[in-house]
Amino acid sequence: MSRQDVLVTADWAEKNLGTDGIVFVEVDEDTTAYDGGHLPGAVKINWTTELQDPVRRDIVNKEQFEQLLSSKGIADDDLVVLYGGNNNWFAAYAYWEFKLYGHEGVKLLDGGRKKWELDGRTLTTDEVSRPSTSYTAKDADLTIRAFRDEVIDSIGAKNLVDVRSPDEFSGKILAPAHLPQEQSQRPGHIPTAINVPWSKAANEDGTFKSDDDLRELYGEAGLDGSRPTIAYCRIGERSSHTWVVLRELLGHSDVKNYDGSWTEYGSLIGVPIELGTGAR
Amino acid sequence: MCAAPDQSVTLPAGTDLTKETVLAGRVLASGSPVAGAFVRLLDGTGEFTAEVVASASGDFRFFAAPGTWTLRALSRSGNGEAVLTADGPGLHTTELAVA
């Protein structure tokens, strides 16, 4: 994979709005941003209600994913360009889920909504409707998804990358600082995890840093590129951002996203937890 | 809990200001509120901690911990920074000018 296989620039996106075979999709947890103005022709996916099972805590299954994409008018061979707010966190999560279900043609709009807005590019409230399709997904590719038992077995064996903020990592707070602090879990991090906040991989405008800067970042943090890696955060969306960086931009071969992340791990009975700044 | 809660001066029901440290303020350009600015919370070492989008009235807020924080706003009207020190739990407010 190289950068142009994974990302599109805002300039490219602007030139390709309305092109047959290219579907722009805005992904957010709160779709009021989309409703207030979106890229012309873009459809919306709600992270909370459409990419996750409405009852069980899990991502949607293959059949639900097929129904979702069919209803959005996305075909198997469409190039899907994902973008969203929060520096593309939820778009990156959707990217990971599209890859999990075998959708080959998927890219991220570098910089997401933020760069698009800061650039003053066109947003519209025009309703978008696409004729439904009959989408066929592949079986879930579990080589990119980690579950809790594997995470526990990985302590001291694989790279564990905690991409939350330093205060979440050390156990000072339980959720990012723009959220009320939920108290359902124990604070801290998985022993042996290194802390490389997702934000270090992004520029201020939401674009990804250069490949050279990214290599230097994870090299200095002590990530051993020859070993398998599991990335986690609180609920699996920020770690999707880092998953995109490590597997898709830097081309590490064995990188999994632990979407259960801290809200699962920090609630498990009896698992080891480390407090403070960690070994590094 | 949402990752993009509504930003407003009214705190969510149940916010306990004897326990929570809330940083809040308004983004202004030449004294007028700037809607939709991207407000970034940086910790004492300049490390990014969180980001929100200011409301239509330019308001933003963060749930943080006591300490010294830098607030940095990016907008079509320009960028700007302000430093806010929270000596303990409670509501700590600042204006954040962009130019």
CSV table of N, CA and C in Angstrom, one decimal, chain A residues 224-280:
chain,number,residue,atom,x,y,z
A,224,ASP,N,8.4,-2.1,17.5
A,224,ASP,CA,9.2,-3.0,16.8
A,224,ASP,C,8.4,-3.5,15.6
A,225,GLY,N,8.8,-2.9,14.4
A,225,GLY,CA,8.0,-3.2,13.2
A,225,GLY,C,8.0,-4.6,12.7
A,226,SER,N,8.9,-5.5,13.3
A,226,SER,CA,9.0,-6.9,12.9
A,226,SER,C,8.0,-7.7,13.7
A,227,ARG,N,7.4,-7.2,14.7
A,227,ARG,CA,6.5,-7.9,15.5
A,227,ARG,C,5.1,-7.5,15.2
A,228,PRO,N,4.1,-8.4,15.5
A,228,PRO,CA,2.7,-8.1,15.3
A,228,PRO,C,2.3,-6.9,16.3
A,229,THR,N,1.3,-6.2,15.9
A,229,THR,CA,0.9,-5.0,16.7
A,229,THR,C,-0.6,-5.0,16.9
A,230,ILE,N,-1.0,-4.6,18.1
A,230,ILE,CA,-2.4,-4.4,18.4
A,230,ILE,C,-2.6,-3.0,18.9
A,231,ALA,N,-3.5,-2.2,18.3
A,231,ALA,CA,-3.8,-0.9,18.7
A,231,ALA,C,-5.1,-0.8,19.4
A,232,TYR,N,-5.1,0.0,20.5
A,232,TYR,CA,-6.4,0.2,21.2
A,232,TYR,C,-6.5,1.6,21.7
A,233,CYS,N,-7.8,2.0,22.0
A,233,CYS,CA,-8.0,3.3,22.7
A,233,CYS,C,-9.1,3.1,23.7
A,234,ARG,N,-10.2,3.8,23.6
A,234,ARG,CA,-11.3,3.7,24.6
A,234,ARG,C,-12.4,2.9,24.0
A,235,ILE,N,-12.8,3.2,22.8
A,235,ILE,CA,-13.9,2.5,22.2
A,235,ILE,C,-13.6,2.0,20.8
A,236,GLY,N,-12.3,2.2,20.3
A,236,GLY,CA,-11.9,1.6,19.1
A,236,GLY,C,-11.9,2.5,17.9
A,237,GLU,N,-12.3,3.8,18.0
A,237,GLU,CA,-12.3,4.6,16.9
A,237,GLU,C,-11.0,5.3,16.7
A,238,ARG,N,-10.4,5.9,17.8
A,238,ARG,CA,-9.1,6.5,17.6
A,238,ARG,C,-8.0,5.5,17.2
A,239,SER,N,-8.2,4.2,17.8
A,239,SER,CA,-7.2,3.2,17.4
A,239,SER,C,-7.3,2.8,15.9
A,240,SER,N,-8.5,3.0,15.3
A,240,SER,CA,-8.7,2.7,13.9
A,240,SER,C,-7.8,3.7,13.1
A,241,HIS,N,-7.8,5.0,13.6
A,241,HIS,CA,-6.9,6.0,13.0
A,241,HIS,C,-5.5,5.5,12.9
A,242,THR,N,-5.0,5.0,14.1
A,242,THR,CA,-3.6,4.5,14.1
A,242,THR,C,-3.4,3.2,13.3
A,243,TRP,N,-4.5,2.4,13.3
A,243,TRP,CA,-4.5,1.2,12.5
A,243,TRP,C,-4.2,1.6,11.0
A,244,VAL,N,-4.9,2.6,10.6
A,244,VAL,CA,-4.8,3.1,9.2
A,244,VAL,C,-3.3,3.5,9.0
A,245,VAL,N,-2.7,4.2,10.0
A,245,VAL,CA,-1.4,4.7,9.8
A,245,VAL,C,-0.4,3.5,9.7
A,246,LEU,N,-0.5,2.5,10.7
A,246,LEU,CA,0.5,1.5,10.8
A,246,LEU,C,0.4,0.5,9.6
A,247,ARG,N,-0.9,0.0,9.4
A,247,ARG,CA,-1.0,-1.0,8.4
A,247,ARG,C,-1.1,-0.5,7.0
A,248,GLU,N,-1.9,0.6,6.8
A,248,GLU,CA,-2.2,1.1,5.4
A,248,GLU,C,-1.1,2.1,4.9
A,249,LEU,N,-0.7,3.0,5.8
A,249,LEU,CA,0.3,4.0,5.3
A,249,LEU,C,1.7,3.5,5.4
A,250,LEU,N,2.1,2.9,6.6
A,250,LEU,CA,3.4,2.4,6.8
A,250,LEU,C,3.6,1.0,6.3
A,251,GLY,N,2.5,0.3,6.1
A,251,GLY,CA,2.7,-1.1,5.5
A,251,GLY,C,3.1,-2.2,6.4
A,252,HIS,N,2.9,-2.0,7.7
A,252,HIS,CA,3.2,-3.1,8.6
A,252,HIS,C,2.3,-4.2,8.3
A,253,SER,N,2.8,-5.5,8.4
A,253,SER,CA,1.9,-6.6,7.8
A,253,SER,C,0.9,-7.1,8.8
A,254,ASP,N,1.2,-7.1,10.1
A,254,ASP,CA,0.3,-7.7,11.1
A,254,ASP,C,-0.1,-6.7,12.1
A,255,VAL,N,-1.2,-6.0,11.8
A,255,VAL,CA,-1.7,-4.9,12.7
A,255,VAL,C,-3.2,-5.2,12.9
A,256,LYS,N,-3.6,-5.3,14.2
A,256,LYS,CA,-5.0,-5.5,14.5
A,256,LYS,C,-5.5,-4.3,15.3
A,257,ASN,N,-6.8,-4.0,15.1
A,257,ASN,CA,-7.5,-3.0,15.9
A,257,ASN,C,-8.3,-3.8,17.0
A,258,TYR,N,-8.0,-3.4,18.3
A,258,TYR,CA,-8.8,-4.0,19.4
A,258,TYR,C,-10.0,-3.0,19.6
A,259,ASP,N,-11.1,-3.3,19.0
A,259,ASP,CA,-12.2,-2.4,19.1
A,259,ASP,C,-12.9,-2.4,20.4
A,260,GLY,N,-12.7,-3.5,21.2
A,260,GLY,CA,-13.3,-3.5,22.6
A,260,GLY,C,-12.6,-2.5,23.4
A,261,SER,N,-11.3,-2.3,23.2
A,261,SER,CA,-10.5,-1.2,23.8
A,261,SER,C,-10.7,-1.1,25.3
A,262,TRP,N,-10.4,0.1,25.8
A,262,TRP,CA,-10.4,0.3,27.3
A,262,TRP,C,-11.7,0.1,27.9
A,263,THR,N,-12.8,0.4,27.3
A,263,THR,CA,-14.1,0.2,27.9
A,263,THR,C,-14.4,-1.3,28.2
A,264,GLU,N,-13.8,-2.2,27.4
A,264,GLU,CA,-13.9,-3.6,27.7
A,264,GLU,C,-12.7,-4.0,28.6
A,265,TYR,N,-11.5,-3.7,28.3
A,265,TYR,CA,-10.4,-4.2,29.1
A,265,TYR,C,-10.4,-3.7,30.5
A,266,GLY,N,-10.8,-2.4,30.6
A,266,GLY,CA,-10.8,-1.8,32.0
A,266,GLY,C,-11.9,-2.3,32.8
A,267,SER,N,-12.8,-3.1,32.3
A,267,SER,CA,-14.0,-3.6,33.0
A,267,SER,C,-13.8,-5.1,33.3
A,268,LEU,N,-12.7,-5.7,32.8
A,268,LEU,CA,-12.6,-7.2,32.9
A,268,LEU,C,-12.1,-7.5,34.4
A,269,ILE,N,-12.6,-8.6,34.9
A,269,ILE,CA,-12.2,-9.0,36.3
A,269,ILE,C,-10.8,-9.7,36.2
A,270,GLY,N,-9.9,-9.2,37.0
A,270,GLY,CA,-8.7,-9.9,37.2
A,270,GLY,C,-7.5,-9.7,36.2
A,271,VAL,N,-7.8,-8.9,35.2
A,271,VAL,CA,-6.7,-8.7,34.2
A,271,VAL,C,-5.6,-7.7,34.8
A,272,PRO,N,-4.4,-7.8,34.3
A,272,PRO,CA,-3.4,-6.9,34.9
A,272,PRO,C,-3.6,-5.5,34.3
A,273,ILE,N,-3.4,-4.5,35.1
A,273,ILE,CA,-3.5,-3.1,34.7
A,273,ILE,C,-2.2,-2.4,35.2
A,274,GLU,N,-1.7,-1.5,34.4
A,274,GLU,CA,-0.6,-0.7,34.9
A,274,GLU,C,-1.0,0.8,35.0
A,275,LEU,N,-0.6,1.4,36.0
A,275,LEU,CA,-0.8,2.9,36.1
A,275,LEU,C,0.4,3.7,35.9
A,276,GLY,N,0.3,4.9,35.7
A,276,GLY,CA,1.5,5.8,35.5
A,276,GLY,C,1.9,5.9,34.1
A,277,THR,N,3.1,6.3,33.9
A,277,THR,CA,3.6,6.6,32.5
A,277,THR,C,4.1,5.4,31.8
A,278,GLY,N,4.2,4.2,32.5
A,278,GLY,CA,4.6,3.0,31.8
A,278,GLY,C,6.1,2.9,31.7
A,279,ALA,N,6.6,1.9,31.0
A,279,ALA,CA,8.0,1.6,31.0
A,279,ALA,C,8.8,2.6,30.2
A,280,ARG,N,8.2,3.3,29.2
A,280,ARG,CA,8.9,4.2,28.4
A,280,ARG,C,8.4,5.6,28.6
